[in-house]
Short mmCIF file of C-alpha atoms in Angstrom, two decimals:
data_model
loop_
_atom_site.label_atom_id
_atom_site.label_comp_id
_atom_site.label_asym_id
_atom_site.label_seq_id
_atom_site.Cartn_x
_atom_site.Cartn_y
_atom_site.Cartn_z
CA MET G 702 56.03 104.66 100.08
CA ALA G 703 57.28 100.42 103.81
CA LYS G 704 62.60 91.52 107.68
CA GLU G 705 60.80 92.46 110.48
CA ASN G 706 57.51 90.90 111.07
CA ILE G 707 54.45 90.47 108.78
CA PHE G 708 54.07 94.14 108.45
CA VAL G 709 57.31 94.17 106.69
CA THR G 710 57.03 91.08 104.87
CA VAL G 711 53.55 91.85 103.63
CA VAL G 712 53.21 95.51 103.55
CA PHE G 713 56.54 95.69 101.85
CA ALA G 714 55.01 93.47 99.24
CA LEU G 715 52.71 96.40 98.52
CA LEU G 716 55.18 99.17 99.37
CA VAL G 717 57.26 97.49 97.31
CA PHE G 718 81.60 106.88 95.08
CA HIS G 719 84.11 109.81 95.22
CA GLU G 720 86.45 111.63 97.64
CA CYS G 721 85.57 113.40 100.84
CA TYR G 722 85.68 117.07 100.17
CA CYS G 723 86.24 119.84 102.76
CA ALA G 724 85.09 123.50 102.00
CA SER G 725 88.01 125.68 101.69
CA ALA G 726 87.63 129.27 103.03
CA SER G 727 90.48 130.40 100.86
CA SER G 728 89.13 129.28 97.60
CA THR G 729 85.86 131.07 97.06
CA THR G 730 84.22 132.96 94.30
CA THR G 731 81.40 135.64 94.72
CA THR G 732 78.23 134.80 93.01
CA THR G 733 75.14 136.71 92.58
CA THR G 734 71.84 134.75 93.12
CA THR G 735 68.67 135.20 91.08
CA THR G 736 67.20 137.21 93.92
CA HIS G 737 70.22 139.65 94.04
CA GLU G 738 71.63 138.51 97.30
CA VAL G 739 75.46 138.22 97.24
CA LYS G 740 76.90 134.92 98.75
CA GLN G 741 80.15 133.29 98.87
CA VAL G 742 80.46 130.16 96.87
CA ASN G 743 83.55 127.89 97.25
CA GLU G 744 85.06 126.03 94.17
CA GLU G 745 83.74 122.66 95.16
CA GLU G 746 80.37 123.77 95.39
CA GLU G 747 80.46 125.70 92.15
CA ALA G 748 81.75 122.58 90.43
CA GLU G 749 78.40 120.86 91.44
CA ARG G 750 76.13 123.57 90.20
CA ILE G 751 73.44 122.32 87.67
CA LEU G 752 73.58 124.68 84.64
CA GLY G 753 70.31 123.16 83.39
CA LEU G 754 68.87 119.74 83.03
CA PRO G 755 67.66 118.41 79.60
CA GLY G 756 64.23 119.81 78.77
CA GLN G 757 64.24 121.97 81.79
CA PRO G 758 62.16 125.21 81.72
CA LYS G 759 63.87 128.52 82.77
CA VAL G 760 63.86 128.90 86.53
CA SER G 761 64.76 131.56 89.25
CA PHE G 762 66.68 129.37 91.61
CA ASP G 763 69.97 127.72 91.88
CA GLN G 764 70.60 124.07 91.97
CA PHE G 765 73.52 121.76 92.94
CA SER G 766 73.98 118.07 92.80
CA GLY G 767 76.75 115.45 93.36
CA TYR G 768 78.27 113.09 95.79
CA VAL G 769 79.58 113.21 99.34
CA THR G 770 81.73 110.17 100.55
CA VAL G 771 80.53 108.98 103.83
CA ASN G 772 82.92 106.11 104.30
CA GLN G 773 86.37 106.63 102.73
CA VAL G 774 87.72 103.16 103.59
CA VAL G 775 85.26 101.20 101.62
CA GLY G 776 84.20 104.02 99.21
CA ARG G 777 80.34 104.54 100.08
CA ALA G 778 79.17 107.84 98.67
CA LEU G 779 75.56 109.29 98.83
CA PHE G 780 74.00 111.29 96.06
CA TYR G 781 72.22 114.71 96.67
CA TRP G 782 70.21 117.08 94.78
CA LEU G 783 69.81 120.76 96.17
CA THR G 784 67.06 122.93 94.69
CA GLU G 785 67.31 126.35 96.49
CA ALA G 786 64.45 128.37 97.38
CA THR G 787 62.78 130.48 94.56
CA HIS G 788 62.96 133.78 96.65
CA ASP G 789 65.49 134.95 99.17
CA PRO G 790 67.07 131.56 99.75
CA LEU G 791 69.57 132.93 102.30
CA SER G 792 66.68 133.42 104.79
CA LYS G 793 65.03 130.18 104.22
CA PRO G 794 65.63 126.90 106.19
CA LEU G 795 67.33 123.69 104.76
CA VAL G 796 64.64 120.95 104.52
CA VAL G 797 66.00 117.47 103.83
CA TRP G 798 63.71 115.01 102.26
CA LEU G 799 64.12 111.23 102.42
CA ASN G 800 62.14 108.38 100.74
CA GLY G 801 61.61 104.99 102.14
CA GLY G 802 61.60 101.44 100.98
CA PRO G 803 63.90 100.63 102.16
CA GLY G 804 65.84 101.04 98.95
CA CYS G 805 63.86 103.82 97.08
CA SER G 806 65.00 107.17 95.62
CA SER G 807 64.27 110.56 96.88
CA ILE G 808 65.00 111.76 93.36
CA ALA G 809 62.57 109.42 91.81
CA TYR G 810 59.68 110.20 94.30
CA GLY G 811 60.28 113.28 96.41
CA ALA G 812 61.90 115.29 93.98
CA SER G 813 60.17 114.20 90.60
CA GLU G 814 56.62 113.57 91.66
CA GLU G 815 56.09 115.05 95.14
CA ILE G 816 57.65 118.09 96.49
CA GLY G 817 60.22 119.06 93.96
CA PRO G 818 60.21 121.92 91.48
CA PHE G 819 59.78 119.67 88.35
CA ARG G 820 57.60 116.96 86.89
CA ILE G 821 58.93 114.55 84.15
CA ASN G 822 56.59 114.70 81.07
CA ARG G 823 54.99 111.61 79.71
CA THR G 824 57.72 110.97 77.01
CA ALA G 825 60.57 111.54 79.37
CA SER G 826 61.72 114.29 77.00
CA GLY G 827 61.78 117.08 79.44
CA LEU G 828 60.47 118.79 82.59
CA ASN G 829 57.41 120.73 83.68
CA LEU G 830 57.22 123.10 86.46
CA ASN G 831 55.52 122.19 89.64
CA LYS G 832 53.63 125.27 91.08
CA PHE G 833 53.18 123.65 94.36
CA SER G 834 56.95 122.82 94.75
CA TRP G 835 58.10 123.18 98.44
CA ASN G 836 61.06 125.19 97.34
CA THR G 837 58.69 128.13 97.30
CA LEU G 838 59.06 128.07 101.01
CA ALA G 839 62.37 126.40 101.71
CA ASN G 840 65.77 125.03 100.29
CA LEU G 841 65.22 121.36 99.51
CA LEU G 842 67.97 118.92 99.80
CA PHE G 843 67.00 115.42 98.41
CA LEU G 844 69.12 112.68 99.66
CA GLU G 845 69.39 109.22 98.09
CA THR G 846 70.24 106.96 101.10
CA PRO G 847 71.60 104.42 101.93
CA ALA G 848 74.39 103.56 99.47
CA GLY G 849 72.87 101.50 96.68
CA VAL G 850 69.76 103.62 96.36
CA GLY G 851 69.55 105.68 93.07
CA PHE G 852 72.83 107.06 92.17
CA SER G 853 74.28 106.53 95.61
CA TYR G 854 76.94 103.72 95.65
CA SER G 855 79.46 101.74 97.54
CA ASN G 856 82.72 100.21 96.20
CA ARG G 857 82.06 97.31 98.58
CA SER G 858 79.41 95.26 96.98
CA SER G 859 78.45 93.39 100.13
CA ASP G 860 77.09 96.69 101.45
CA LEU G 861 73.93 95.98 99.30
CA PHE G 862 73.36 92.82 101.35
CA ASN G 863 73.89 93.84 104.94
CA THR G 864 72.74 97.38 105.27
CA GLY G 865 69.86 98.47 107.60
CA ASP G 866 68.48 101.26 109.85
CA ARG G 867 71.51 101.68 111.91
CA ARG G 868 74.03 102.18 108.89
CA THR G 869 71.59 104.44 107.04
CA ALA G 870 71.26 106.80 110.03
CA GLU G 871 75.09 106.86 110.63
CA ASP G 872 75.76 107.52 106.93
CA SER G 873 73.21 109.99 106.73
CA LEU G 874 74.58 112.05 109.54
CA GLN G 875 78.11 111.86 108.02
CA PHE G 876 76.63 113.16 104.73
CA LEU G 877 75.11 116.21 106.53
CA ILE G 878 78.32 116.99 108.50
CA ARG G 879 80.40 116.80 105.12
CA TRP G 880 77.89 118.34 102.90
CA MET G 881 77.78 121.34 105.22
CA ASP G 882 81.49 121.62 105.00
CA ARG G 883 81.00 121.95 101.28
CA PHE G 884 78.14 124.36 101.72
CA PRO G 885 79.20 126.47 104.77
CA ARG G 886 76.45 129.13 104.19
CA TYR G 887 74.04 126.40 105.60
CA LYS G 888 75.93 125.62 108.61
CA SER G 889 73.91 127.80 110.96
CA ARG G 890 70.60 127.40 109.08
CA GLU G 891 67.56 126.09 110.56
CA VAL G 892 67.29 122.43 109.43
CA TYR G 893 64.12 120.32 109.12
CA LEU G 894 63.86 116.55 108.19
CA THR G 895 60.98 115.30 106.24
CA GLY G 896 60.06 112.21 104.40
CA GLU G 897 57.41 109.36 104.03
CA SER G 898 56.79 105.60 104.36
CA TYR G 899 59.78 103.68 105.51
CA ALA G 900 61.53 107.15 106.09
CA GLY G 901 59.12 106.91 109.11
CA HIS G 902 62.30 105.08 110.42
CA TYR G 903 64.92 107.05 108.64
CA VAL G 904 63.82 110.55 109.73
CA PRO G 905 63.35 110.12 113.59
CA GLN G 906 66.60 107.82 113.51
CA LEU G 907 68.50 110.55 111.83
CA ALA G 908 67.24 113.27 114.14
CA ARG G 909 68.41 111.11 117.00
CA GLU G 910 71.90 110.80 115.51
CA ILE G 911 71.99 114.69 114.91
CA MET G 912 70.89 115.27 118.49
CA ASN G 913 73.64 112.95 119.75
CA TYR G 914 76.23 114.48 117.54
CA ASN G 915 75.25 117.88 118.70
CA SER G 916 75.67 117.06 122.37
CA ASN G 917 79.39 116.70 121.86
CA SER G 918 80.06 118.97 118.87
CA LYS G 919 81.40 122.45 118.70
CA HIS G 920 79.51 123.13 115.58
CA PRO G 921 76.08 121.56 116.00
CA ILE G 922 73.52 121.00 113.32
CA ASN G 923 70.61 123.55 113.99
CA LEU G 924 67.88 120.88 113.75
CA LYS G 925 64.56 122.33 114.66
CA GLY G 926 62.18 119.48 113.89
CA PHE G 927 60.78 116.83 111.65
CA MET G 928 57.67 115.75 109.67
CA VAL G 929 56.74 112.44 108.19
CA GLY G 930 53.94 111.05 106.12
CA ASN G 931 52.15 107.68 106.04
CA ALA G 932 54.96 106.69 108.07
CA VAL G 933 56.06 103.03 109.10
CA THR G 934 56.15 103.41 112.99
CA ASP G 935 55.51 100.41 115.14
CA ASN G 936 55.31 96.89 113.85
CA TYR G 937 52.38 95.50 116.01
CA TYR G 938 50.16 98.73 115.90
CA ASP G 939 50.84 99.33 112.13
CA ASN G 940 49.83 95.81 111.24
CA LEU G 941 46.77 95.96 113.41
CA GLY G 942 45.79 99.23 111.91
CA THR G 943 46.44 97.98 108.20
CA VAL G 944 44.28 95.03 108.69
CA THR G 945 41.47 97.07 109.94
CA TYR G 946 41.71 99.64 107.25
CA TRP G 947 41.39 96.78 104.70
CA TRP G 948 38.20 95.71 106.45
CA SER G 949 36.65 98.93 107.16
CA HIS G 950 37.21 99.98 103.47
CA ALA G 951 35.62 96.80 102.11
CA MET G 952 38.85 95.52 100.64
CA ILE G 953 38.59 92.12 102.38
CA SER G 954 35.77 89.95 103.62
CA ASP G 955 34.51 89.51 107.18
CA ARG G 956 35.93 86.06 106.93
CA THR G 957 39.44 87.09 106.00
CA TYR G 958 39.40 89.76 108.52
CA ARG G 959 38.50 87.63 111.34
CA GLN G 960 41.13 84.91 110.22
CA LEU G 961 43.85 87.53 110.05
CA ILE G 962 42.99 88.83 113.48
CA ASN G 963 42.92 85.38 114.94
CA THR G 964 45.76 83.81 113.30
CA CYS G 965 48.42 86.31 112.76
CA ASP G 966 50.85 87.39 115.72
CA PHE G 967 51.57 90.92 114.56
CA SER G 968 54.34 91.40 116.91
CA ARG G 969 56.51 88.54 115.51
CA GLN G 970 59.54 89.21 113.38
CA LYS G 971 58.38 86.65 110.78
CA GLU G 972 54.93 85.34 110.48
CA SER G 973 53.77 81.89 110.23
CA ASN G 974 53.12 80.16 106.79
CA GLN G 975 49.43 80.08 107.68
CA CYS G 976 49.28 83.80 108.12
CA GLU G 977 51.22 84.50 105.03
CA SER G 978 48.88 82.54 102.93
CA LEU G 979 46.00 84.55 104.43
CA TYR G 980 47.78 87.77 103.31
CA SER G 981 48.31 86.38 99.87
CA TYR G 982 44.75 85.23 99.50
CA ALA G 983 43.48 88.73 100.52
CA MET G 984 45.71 90.42 98.17
CA ASP G 985 45.28 88.03 95.15
CA GLN G 986 41.70 87.12 95.62
CA GLU G 987 39.96 90.00 97.35
CA PHE G 988 41.74 93.37 96.65
CA GLY G 989 41.49 93.15 92.87
CA ASN G 990 43.49 95.25 90.36
CA ILE G 991 43.71 98.30 92.37
CA ASP G 992 46.48 100.87 93.30
CA GLN G 993 47.00 99.98 96.97
CA TYR G 994 48.69 103.25 97.46
CA ASN G 995 45.39 105.08 96.61
CA ILE G 996 42.64 102.62 96.71
CA TYR G 997 40.25 104.96 94.68
CA ALA G 998 42.78 105.94 91.82
CA PRO G 999 43.44 103.87 88.76
CA PRO G 1000 46.48 101.55 88.69
CA CYS G 1001 49.25 101.83 86.03
CA ASN G 1002 48.40 98.74 83.79
CA ASN G 1003 50.50 96.59 81.48
CA SER G 1004 49.02 95.85 78.06
CA ASP G 1005 47.75 92.57 79.44
CA GLY G 1006 45.81 94.38 82.11
CA SER G 1007 48.22 93.38 84.97
CA THR G 1008 49.94 95.94 87.09
CA GLY G 1009 53.73 96.00 86.36
CA ALA G 1010 55.04 93.19 88.74
CA THR G 1011 53.88 90.36 90.99
CA ARG G 1012 53.11 91.93 94.34
CA HIS G 1013 54.77 89.06 96.30
CA THR G 1014 58.05 89.15 94.49
CA ILE G 1015 58.66 92.77 95.27
CA ARG G 1016 58.60 94.11 98.97
CA LEU G 1017 58.78 97.87 97.95
CA PRO G 1018 56.93 100.90 99.31
CA HIS G 1019 55.97 102.17 95.85
CA ARG G 1020 53.90 101.10 92.88
CA PRO G 1021 55.03 98.13 90.92
CA HIS G 1022 57.18 99.31 88.06
CA PRO G 1023 55.15 99.86 84.85
CA PHE G 1024 56.97 99.36 81.49
CA ASP G 1025 54.08 98.98 79.11
CA GLN G 1026 50.83 100.62 78.44
CA ILE G 1027 50.24 103.85 80.14
CA PHE G 1028 46.91 104.23 81.95
CA ARG G 1029 44.93 107.47 81.25
CA GLN G 1030 45.29 110.34 83.70
CA ILE G 1031 42.24 111.09 85.78
CA SER G 1032 41.71 113.81 88.18
CA GLY G 1033 45.19 115.04 87.54
CA TYR G 1034 46.83 111.96 89.05
CA ASP G 1035 49.08 109.84 86.68
CA PRO G 1036 49.81 106.38 88.12
CA CYS G 1037 52.67 105.72 85.99
CA THR G 1038 55.22 108.39 86.87
CA GLU G 1039 57.84 106.06 88.03
CA ARG G 1040 58.16 104.97 84.49
CA TYR G 1041 58.99 108.34 83.29
CA ALA G 1042 61.69 108.70 86.09
CA GLU G 1043 63.44 105.51 85.20
CA ILE G 1044 63.62 106.57 81.58
CA TYR G 1045 64.61 110.17 82.22
CA TYR G 1046 67.38 109.51 84.89
CA ASN G 1047 68.95 106.71 82.82
CA ARG G 1048 69.67 109.28 79.97
CA PRO G 1049 73.33 109.93 79.70
CA ASP G 1050 72.84 113.66 79.16
CA VAL G 1051 70.56 113.84 82.15
CA GLN G 1052 73.24 112.05 84.39
CA LYS G 1053 75.94 114.30 82.89
CA ALA G 1054 73.89 117.41 83.94
CA LEU G 1055 73.46 116.13 87.42
CA HIS G 1056 77.06 115.18 87.94
CA ALA G 1057 75.67 111.60 88.59
CA ASN G 1058 77.05 108.14 87.90
CA ILE G 1059 80.54 109.38 87.34
CA THR G 1060 81.91 106.07 88.40
CA LYS G 1061 79.84 104.16 85.81
CA ILE G 1062 77.79 102.22 88.33
CA PRO G 1063 77.33 98.60 86.75
CA TYR G 1064 73.64 98.68 86.75
CA LYS G 1065 70.93 100.76 85.69
CA TRP G 1066 69.37 103.60 87.68
CA THR G 1067 66.15 102.30 89.39
CA ALA G 1068 63.45 103.98 91.44
CA CYS G 1069 63.85 101.22 93.96
CA ASN G 1070 66.73 98.77 94.54
CA GLU G 1071 65.15 95.52 94.97
CA VAL G 1072 68.34 93.67 96.18
CA LEU G 1073 68.91 96.28 98.96
CA ASN G 1074 65.21 95.99 99.95
CA ARG G 1075 65.21 92.21 100.21
CA ASN G 1076 68.40 92.12 102.11
CA TRP G 1077 67.67 94.65 104.84
CA ASN G 1078 69.67 93.74 107.73
CA ASP G 1079 68.29 95.55 110.85
CA THR G 1080 65.21 97.40 111.73
CA ASP G 1081 63.71 98.96 114.67
CA VAL G 1082 60.54 97.10 115.84
CA SER G 1083 59.10 100.32 117.12
CA ILE G 1084 60.01 104.08 116.59
CA LEU G 1085 58.00 105.17 119.45
CA PRO G 1086 60.89 105.20 121.97
CA ILE G 1087 62.59 107.62 119.62
CA TYR G 1088 59.54 109.71 119.46
CA ARG G 1089 59.57 110.03 123.32
CA GLU G 1090 63.28 111.01 123.26
CA LEU G 1091 62.78 113.73 120.59
CA ILE G 1092 59.55 115.11 122.12
CA ALA G 1093 61.42 115.45 125.53
CA ALA G 1094 64.15 117.25 123.50
CA GLY G 1095 61.73 119.94 122.32
CA LEU G 1096 61.72 119.11 118.57
CA ARG G 1097 58.77 120.23 116.44
CA ILE G 1098 57.21 116.96 115.41
CA TRP G 1099 54.38 116.50 112.79
CA VAL G 1100 53.02 113.23 111.58
CA PHE G 1101 50.60 113.28 108.66
CA SER G 1102 48.50 110.66 106.75
CA GLY G 1103 46.92 110.41 103.25
CA ASP G 1104 43.61 108.78 104.22
CA VAL G 1105 43.12 106.66 101.20
CA ASP G 1106 46.54 104.83 101.27
CA SER G 1107 46.00 101.03 102.27
CA VAL G 1108 49.70 100.26 102.64
CA VAL G 1109 50.56 102.44 105.64
CA PRO G 1110 47.10 103.59 106.32
CA VAL G 1111 45.78 106.29 108.65
CA THR G 1112 44.44 103.74 111.10
CA ALA G 1113 48.01 102.34 111.44
CA THR G 1114 49.34 105.69 112.18
CA ARG G 1115 46.50 106.45 114.71
CA TYR G 1116 47.06 103.27 116.35
CA SER G 1117 50.73 103.80 116.70
CA LEU G 1118 50.65 107.15 117.97
CA ALA G 1119 47.87 106.63 120.48
CA GLN G 1120 50.70 104.47 122.33
CA LEU G 1121 52.50 107.68 123.22
CA LYS G 1122 49.49 108.83 125.44
CA LEU G 1123 50.07 112.47 124.83
CA SER G 1124 47.91 115.18 126.43
CA THR G 1125 45.68 116.99 123.88
CA LYS G 1126 46.15 120.69 123.30
CA VAL G 1127 43.82 121.42 120.58
CA SER G 1128 40.99 118.83 119.93
CA TRP G 1129 40.39 117.29 116.63
CA TYR G 1130 39.01 119.74 113.89
CA PRO G 1131 38.79 120.05 110.14
CA TRP G 1132 41.40 122.03 108.60
CA TYR G 1133 40.94 123.89 105.24
CA VAL G 1134 42.68 124.70 102.11
CA ASN G 1135 41.17 126.71 99.23
CA LYS G 1136 37.93 126.88 101.12
CA GLN G 1137 37.64 123.00 101.17
CA VAL G 1138 38.24 120.64 104.03
CA GLY G 1139 41.95 119.52 103.53
CA GLY G 1140 41.83 116.91 106.34
CA TRP G 1141 41.44 116.69 110.14
CA THR G 1142 44.01 117.46 112.71
CA GLU G 1143 44.60 117.28 116.49
CA VAL G 1144 47.53 119.07 118.34
CA TYR G 1145 49.17 117.13 121.21
CA GLU G 1146 51.75 118.19 123.76
CA GLY G 1147 54.83 117.57 121.64
CA LEU G 1148 53.33 116.47 118.42
CA THR G 1149 50.87 117.48 115.83
CA PHE G 1150 48.79 114.78 113.68
CA ALA G 1151 46.95 115.63 110.57
CA THR G 1152 45.20 113.70 107.87
CA VAL G 1153 45.03 114.87 104.29
CA ARG G 1154 41.69 114.03 102.95
CA GLY G 1155 41.67 112.01 99.65
CA ALA G 1156 45.53 111.66 99.41
CA GLY G 1157 47.17 108.45 98.96
CA HIS G 1158 50.66 107.16 100.24
CA GLU G 1159 52.45 109.94 98.50
CA VAL G 1160 50.48 112.91 99.83
CA PRO G 1161 52.04 115.75 97.75
CA LEU G 1162 51.53 113.69 94.55
CA PHE G 1163 47.83 113.31 95.13
CA LYS G 1164 47.01 116.54 96.90
CA PRO G 1165 49.74 118.91 96.08
CA ARG G 1166 47.99 122.25 97.09
CA ALA G 1167 46.90 120.67 100.52
CA ALA G 1168 50.42 119.27 101.06
CA LEU G 1169 51.98 122.78 100.52
CA GLN G 1170 49.62 124.22 103.19
CA LEU G 1171 50.53 121.49 105.53
CA PHE G 1172 54.29 122.28 104.98
CA GLN G 1173 53.80 125.92 105.37
CA SER G 1174 51.98 125.62 108.72
CA PHE G 1175 54.69 123.06 109.88
CA LEU G 1176 57.42 125.51 109.04
CA ARG G 1177 55.73 128.38 110.86
CA GLY G 1178 54.82 126.05 113.82
CA ASP G 1179 51.21 127.14 113.61
CA PRO G 1180 48.00 124.91 113.84
CA LEU G 1181 46.56 124.16 110.50
CA PRO G 1182 43.81 126.79 109.46
CA LYS G 1183 40.37 126.33 110.81
CA SER G 1184 38.62 128.27 107.92
#
């Protein structure tokens, strides 16, 4: 869950290929879905049906996975996993989920520990059902983007060293166009984009690419809106809000806070050595051994008591990778879920069931690609201009924030969104889930902002029931419940 400026160089320290298919109308088979609707399924689509994953419980929905080539010349292909809605999938929208990094897998995070229908068990021997899965409300399409993330790949190795925001958006658009050719029943479906962390860049950028594509297309993508959580938004205001959060939550001293504010130029692409040293001091000497993605949850510790990797050697948006002792679960939260994913998705039987790694990628599947992350080539300094474009275009836009995340904290998001200077439609109020305050929200002209009380960087991981309520309200376009 976020080589821009100090926000990227430091917050990232915390955050730490096949042929193009075209659907053939003449080669279809009739399949009866689990909810008894009849739909046309072409042969290429049927070849990507998941018959069952190792250790998977019986389910009442269809699944598909595989590759879509987005650049035939160099052989770039993106991997997807579609989990259709549990009931009446033909009437439900298509929701695309993207994780951030840059370089982190939507299979590892979104699908396996946040909004997907399954959870990997502690021994990585099988799967458990997630009763708060978002596919109770929509068809979920998890996309590993850009090439180099997860099972997605490029036959041109240099792509790992020169990718960035622009190519990610362009390739993701090509993926959607070609994927819908393969799954034509989704071509007229309502589409929503969702994601978190550095997907605060991916999602609005892809939305803009789709809108530009639609303006010149005879077959536009029916994009209705997007929703992002704990989203990297604007370098300067994200930085300012992050340092303020650390101080206001007693993570750093008054002295360090003043030095950071007075020394660091948050708008710079790369910070001074003096500022870098202040950040290093704060994290090494003042934070302590905490999970920065949820400051009140236990970290996943190694046997020596350390957290899996050195913070300053990995600029990734998710927890450092643990490979040793598993910390006990408390309050339903397991801080070691990435470990289970890295075991499970490297199993040959799992890869075969997913139609993944069929070109035998010369490296292990990882939750985050460190090489890609360290060599990110281009980034938008601010996403706020894109927000202004998409608000003017009439898209439904929601931004949410787990309020115990110190990596892309709620203060960062509020500082950034405040720069849009939107008129308020519904003033700040507490919203409820299961008769408890789920968080707070304010509805603006063109955008809804919501916090999720007690949630960390990956909101659906920490507060799954509240996240499902948030998603339901978003899809309906209704304000969050006041009681």
